[in-house]
Tab-separated table of C-alpha atoms in Angstrom:
chain	number	residue	atom	x	y	z
J	278	UNK	CA	39.526	-11.643	-58.566
J	279	UNK	CA	39.451	-13.213	-55.129
J	280	UNK	CA	42.883	-14.464	-54.086
J	281	UNK	CA	44.266	-16.153	-51.014
J	282	UNK	CA	48.070	-16.149	-50.932
J	283	UNK	CA	49.787	-18.111	-48.196
J	284	UNK	CA	53.229	-17.765	-46.679
J	285	UNK	CA	56.084	-20.044	-47.655
J	286	UNK	CA	57.142	-23.509	-46.476
J	287	UNK	CA	58.399	-24.019	-42.951
J	288	UNK	CA	60.679	-26.563	-41.320
J	289	UNK	CA	60.353	-26.843	-37.552
J	290	UNK	CA	61.706	-29.024	-34.772
J	291	UNK	CA	59.392	-30.964	-32.466
J	292	UNK	CA	58.073	-28.769	-29.678
J	293	UNK	CA	58.365	-25.552	-31.690
J	294	UNK	CA	55.541	-23.376	-33.007
J	295	UNK	CA	54.627	-22.282	-36.522
J	296	UNK	CA	52.524	-19.377	-37.754
J	297	UNK	CA	51.141	-19.508	-41.295
J	298	UNK	CA	49.735	-16.412	-43.006
J	299	UNK	CA	46.909	-16.181	-45.536
J	300	UNK	CA	46.741	-12.792	-47.244
J	301	UNK	CA	43.442	-12.036	-48.942
J	302	UNK	CA	42.492	-9.691	-51.761
J	303	UNK	CA	39.636	-9.051	-54.163
J	304	UNK	CA	36.772	-8.987	-51.668
J	305	UNK	CA	35.669	-7.373	-48.404
J	306	UNK	CA	37.796	-9.136	-45.790
J	307	UNK	CA	35.286	-8.844	-42.957
J	308	UNK	CA	32.367	-10.206	-44.991
J	309	UNK	CA	33.444	-13.860	-45.040
J	310	UNK	CA	34.608	-16.330	-42.420
J	311	UNK	CA	37.873	-18.171	-43.109
J	312	UNK	CA	38.664	-21.843	-42.554
J	313	UNK	CA	41.950	-23.661	-42.092
J	314	UNK	CA	42.325	-27.207	-43.400
J	315	UNK	CA	45.355	-29.491	-43.315
J	316	UNK	CA	46.419	-32.550	-45.261
J	317	UNK	CA	49.097	-34.926	-44.047
J	318	UNK	CA	51.163	-36.699	-46.737
J	319	UNK	CA	49.010	-39.247	-48.564
J	320	UNK	CA	46.022	-38.528	-46.335
J	321	UNK	CA	42.676	-36.761	-46.677
J	322	UNK	CA	41.548	-33.253	-45.831
J	323	UNK	CA	41.191	-32.426	-42.142
J	324	UNK	CA	39.257	-29.376	-40.937
J	325	UNK	CA	41.136	-27.400	-38.289
J	326	UNK	CA	39.108	-24.324	-37.439
J	327	UNK	CA	37.358	-21.147	-38.512
J	328	UNK	CA	37.476	-17.432	-37.760
J	329	UNK	CA	35.042	-14.595	-38.265
J	330	UNK	CA	37.323	-11.772	-39.437
J	331	UNK	CA	34.715	-9.219	-38.406
J	332	UNK	CA	34.444	-9.962	-34.694
J	333	UNK	CA	37.264	-12.463	-34.211
J	334	UNK	CA	35.046	-15.382	-33.125
J	335	UNK	CA	36.784	-18.720	-33.588
J	336	UNK	CA	35.976	-22.407	-33.403
J	337	UNK	CA	38.497	-25.256	-33.468
J	338	UNK	CA	38.443	-28.990	-33.959
J	339	UNK	CA	38.594	-30.858	-30.658
J	340	UNK	CA	41.657	-32.750	-31.912
J	341	UNK	CA	43.750	-29.561	-31.872
J	342	UNK	CA	42.072	-27.679	-29.035
J	343	UNK	CA	44.686	-25.900	-26.997
J	344	UNK	CA	47.394	-26.071	-29.677
J	345	UNK	CA	45.838	-24.096	-32.535
J	346	UNK	CA	45.013	-20.393	-32.636
J	347	UNK	CA	43.521	-18.542	-35.591
J	348	UNK	CA	43.774	-14.752	-35.633
J	349	UNK	CA	43.287	-11.952	-38.116
J	350	UNK	CA	44.697	-8.527	-38.940
J	351	UNK	CA	41.997	-6.406	-40.522
J	352	UNK	CA	44.507	-3.693	-41.465
J	353	UNK	CA	46.272	-6.073	-43.864
J	354	UNK	CA	43.330	-8.419	-44.654
J	355	UNK	CA	45.385	-11.347	-43.428
J	356	UNK	CA	44.399	-14.411	-41.430
J	357	UNK	CA	46.943	-16.379	-39.399
J	358	UNK	CA	47.045	-19.938	-38.100
J	359	UNK	CA	49.449	-20.732	-35.275
J	360	UNK	CA	50.124	-24.299	-34.160
J	361	UNK	CA	52.191	-24.914	-31.022
J	362	UNK	CA	53.949	-27.913	-29.471
J	363	UNK	CA	54.598	-29.296	-32.927
J	364	UNK	CA	54.954	-33.058	-33.388
J	365	UNK	CA	56.170	-35.032	-36.421
J	366	UNK	CA	52.569	-35.992	-37.215
J	367	UNK	CA	51.752	-32.292	-37.681
J	368	UNK	CA	53.750	-32.497	-40.909
J	369	UNK	CA	51.205	-31.511	-43.526
J	370	UNK	CA	50.141	-29.003	-46.138
J	371	UNK	CA	48.055	-26.305	-44.477
J	372	UNK	CA	45.363	-24.500	-46.483
J	373	UNK	CA	43.197	-21.469	-45.835
J	374	UNK	CA	39.816	-21.372	-47.582
J	375	UNK	CA	37.105	-18.715	-47.672
J	376	UNK	CA	33.684	-19.646	-46.290
J	377	UNK	CA	30.474	-19.072	-48.224
J	378	UNK	CA	26.951	-20.195	-47.457
J	379	UNK	CA	23.369	-19.981	-48.619
J	380	UNK	CA	19.998	-21.058	-47.280
J	381	UNK	CA	17.769	-23.216	-49.465
J	382	UNK	CA	14.376	-23.085	-47.813
J	383	UNK	CA	15.527	-24.242	-44.386
J	384	UNK	CA	18.519	-26.353	-45.371
J	385	UNK	CA	21.827	-24.522	-45.526
J	386	UNK	CA	24.778	-25.213	-47.734
J	387	UNK	CA	28.317	-24.115	-46.831
J	388	UNK	CA	31.277	-24.244	-49.150
J	389	UNK	CA	34.946	-23.299	-49.293
J	390	UNK	CA	36.031	-21.140	-52.225
J	391	UNK	CA	38.677	-20.243	-53.131
J	392	UNK	CA	41.525	-22.045	-51.388
J	393	UNK	CA	45.013	-20.778	-50.774
J	394	UNK	CA	47.876	-22.501	-52.560
J	395	UNK	CA	48.882	-24.390	-49.423
J	396	UNK	CA	51.857	-24.160	-47.085
J	397	UNK	CA	53.992	-27.211	-46.351
J	398	UNK	CA	54.993	-27.449	-42.715
J	399	UNK	CA	57.591	-30.117	-41.983
J	400	UNK	CA	58.260	-31.132	-38.392
J	401	UNK	CA	61.468	-33.065	-37.991
J	402	UNK	CA	64.355	-33.285	-35.586
H	26	UNK	CA	27.664	-38.526	-35.420
H	27	UNK	CA	29.852	-35.879	-37.001
H	28	UNK	CA	31.515	-38.199	-39.525
H	29	UNK	CA	31.087	-38.296	-43.284
H	30	UNK	CA	31.743	-41.638	-44.962
H	31	UNK	CA	32.946	-42.082	-48.545
H	32	UNK	CA	34.036	-45.143	-50.498
H	33	UNK	CA	37.851	-45.045	-50.697
H	34	UNK	CA	38.045	-45.805	-54.410
H	35	UNK	CA	35.769	-45.892	-57.435
H	36	UNK	CA	36.512	-46.569	-61.094
H	37	UNK	CA	34.647	-45.682	-64.270
H	38	UNK	CA	35.159	-46.394	-67.942
H	39	UNK	CA	35.904	-43.386	-70.122
H	40	UNK	CA	32.660	-41.722	-71.182
H	41	UNK	CA	30.504	-43.586	-68.677
H	42	UNK	CA	28.623	-42.240	-65.664
H	43	UNK	CA	29.880	-42.549	-62.098
H	44	UNK	CA	28.316	-41.665	-58.758
H	45	UNK	CA	30.393	-40.884	-55.666
H	46	UNK	CA	28.489	-40.959	-52.389
H	47	UNK	CA	28.898	-39.381	-48.966
H	48	UNK	CA	26.933	-40.500	-45.910
H	49	UNK	CA	26.447	-38.919	-42.509
H	50	UNK	CA	23.825	-37.641	-40.080
H	51	UNK	CA	24.803	-33.999	-40.613
H	52	UNK	CA	23.719	-34.292	-44.259
H	53	UNK	CA	20.106	-34.324	-43.116
H	54	UNK	CA	20.436	-30.596	-42.310
H	55	UNK	CA	23.225	-29.492	-44.606
H	56	UNK	CA	23.838	-29.561	-48.340
H	57	UNK	CA	27.241	-31.083	-48.942
H	58	UNK	CA	29.909	-29.338	-50.956
H	59	UNK	CA	32.280	-31.347	-53.144
H	60	UNK	CA	35.950	-30.768	-53.922
H	61	UNK	CA	38.247	-32.186	-56.568
H	62	UNK	CA	41.929	-32.540	-55.789
H	63	UNK	CA	44.639	-33.623	-58.205
H	64	UNK	CA	48.131	-34.623	-57.047
H	65	UNK	CA	50.196	-31.708	-55.806
H	66	UNK	CA	47.343	-29.224	-56.161
H	67	UNK	CA	44.994	-27.445	-53.788
H	68	UNK	CA	41.395	-28.666	-53.757
H	69	UNK	CA	38.887	-26.896	-55.985
H	70	UNK	CA	35.154	-26.571	-55.480
H	71	UNK	CA	33.040	-28.543	-57.979
H	72	UNK	CA	29.532	-28.652	-56.440
H	73	UNK	CA	27.874	-26.618	-53.703
H	74	UNK	CA	24.445	-25.989	-52.258
H	75	UNK	CA	21.418	-27.493	-53.934
H	76	UNK	CA	23.341	-28.707	-57.009
H	77	UNK	CA	25.266	-25.587	-58.036
H	78	UNK	CA	28.493	-25.503	-60.044
H	79	UNK	CA	31.123	-22.784	-60.243
H	80	UNK	CA	31.154	-21.361	-63.765
H	81	UNK	CA	34.440	-23.026	-64.658
H	82	UNK	CA	33.252	-26.539	-63.763
H	83	UNK	CA	31.871	-28.600	-66.695
H	84	UNK	CA	28.177	-29.415	-66.649
H	85	UNK	CA	28.917	-33.146	-66.566
H	86	UNK	CA	29.325	-32.637	-62.783
H	87	UNK	CA	26.107	-32.629	-60.741
H	88	UNK	CA	25.058	-33.114	-57.132
H	89	UNK	CA	22.063	-34.533	-55.332
H	90	UNK	CA	20.948	-35.269	-51.805
H	91	UNK	CA	18.502	-37.633	-50.096
H	92	UNK	CA	18.212	-38.205	-46.371
H	93	UNK	CA	21.674	-38.768	-44.943
H	94	UNK	CA	23.351	-39.284	-48.311
H	95	UNK	CA	24.844	-36.788	-50.748
H	96	UNK	CA	26.006	-37.798	-54.205
H	97	UNK	CA	28.331	-36.374	-56.815
H	98	UNK	CA	27.612	-37.641	-60.331
H	99	UNK	CA	29.896	-37.306	-63.325
H	100	UNK	CA	27.993	-37.983	-66.551
H	101	UNK	CA	30.416	-38.942	-69.308
H	102	UNK	CA	33.622	-39.100	-67.273
H	103	UNK	CA	36.754	-37.768	-68.939
H	104	UNK	CA	40.371	-38.675	-68.343
H	105	UNK	CA	40.958	-35.296	-66.682
H	106	UNK	CA	38.331	-36.142	-64.046
H	107	UNK	CA	40.692	-38.679	-62.472
H	108	UNK	CA	41.310	-37.216	-59.025
H	109	UNK	CA	40.416	-37.440	-55.352
H	110	UNK	CA	36.969	-36.163	-54.401
H	111	UNK	CA	35.967	-34.954	-50.943
H	112	UNK	CA	32.587	-34.043	-49.501
H	113	UNK	CA	32.173	-31.514	-46.708
H	114	UNK	CA	29.399	-30.302	-44.433
H	115	UNK	CA	28.914	-28.519	-41.149
H	116	UNK	CA	28.528	-31.066	-38.400
H	117	UNK	CA	25.674	-31.491	-35.943
H	118	UNK	CA	27.399	-29.315	-33.301
H	119	UNK	CA	26.812	-26.292	-35.536
H	120	UNK	CA	30.291	-24.837	-35.117
H	121	UNK	CA	32.564	-27.441	-36.694
H	122	UNK	CA	32.952	-28.664	-40.234
H	123	UNK	CA	33.925	-32.135	-41.386
H	124	UNK	CA	35.317	-33.716	-44.550
H	125	UNK	CA	34.640	-37.176	-45.820
H	126	UNK	CA	37.646	-39.452	-46.082
H	127	UNK	CA	37.849	-38.916	-49.834
H	128	UNK	CA	37.205	-41.093	-52.898
H	129	UNK	CA	39.938	-41.799	-55.421
H	130	UNK	CA	38.357	-41.835	-58.877
H	131	UNK	CA	40.102	-43.811	-61.600
H	132	UNK	CA	39.011	-43.338	-65.220
H	133	UNK	CA	39.756	-46.491	-67.196
């Protein structure tokens, strides 16, 4: 079955960087884009960015432009999300989620399935 | 606008029907997907595309869309349906995605 397994929790100081891994299995890695989503404590889901594992194309939310980088390693079927210049308000659970889509006569639907288990990143001095 | 708007909280009596809505301009060109999230758990997909359900999702969950509004309907809500629900769609830029703010469903 399709599985996304993320790396473990991280504790970082303000100004540091963090790199979270999302190891995939059960499907052809290069056939599906991958999203990253974060959720601050008690808050909603916040889309961060997307990568095409085949060609490496990425797109990021404007809110994190310049601080977030999503990469992939096709040899290990793993996607990475790196966030730099960490601040306390970056404290959140970070999720990877596989992208799927379908066209319904001119209107497209996109969805995220499955999701990784989440990685808690805590930023504190 | 790239935002999706949801009511923060909705309640429903056990066994009754509840509709959770999501509004935004991007929904005119995109079928919303819906996610259920329970405390301490990762979100799970409940509705996608033109009213499709993953096989493990009960058929009391359904989706619909009209204009700039997408809806998630639970017909005969159960206690285990109490959760946060989020809608999602690709925004009008074509290269970003956006979540609604989430709706906390309480089953009374």
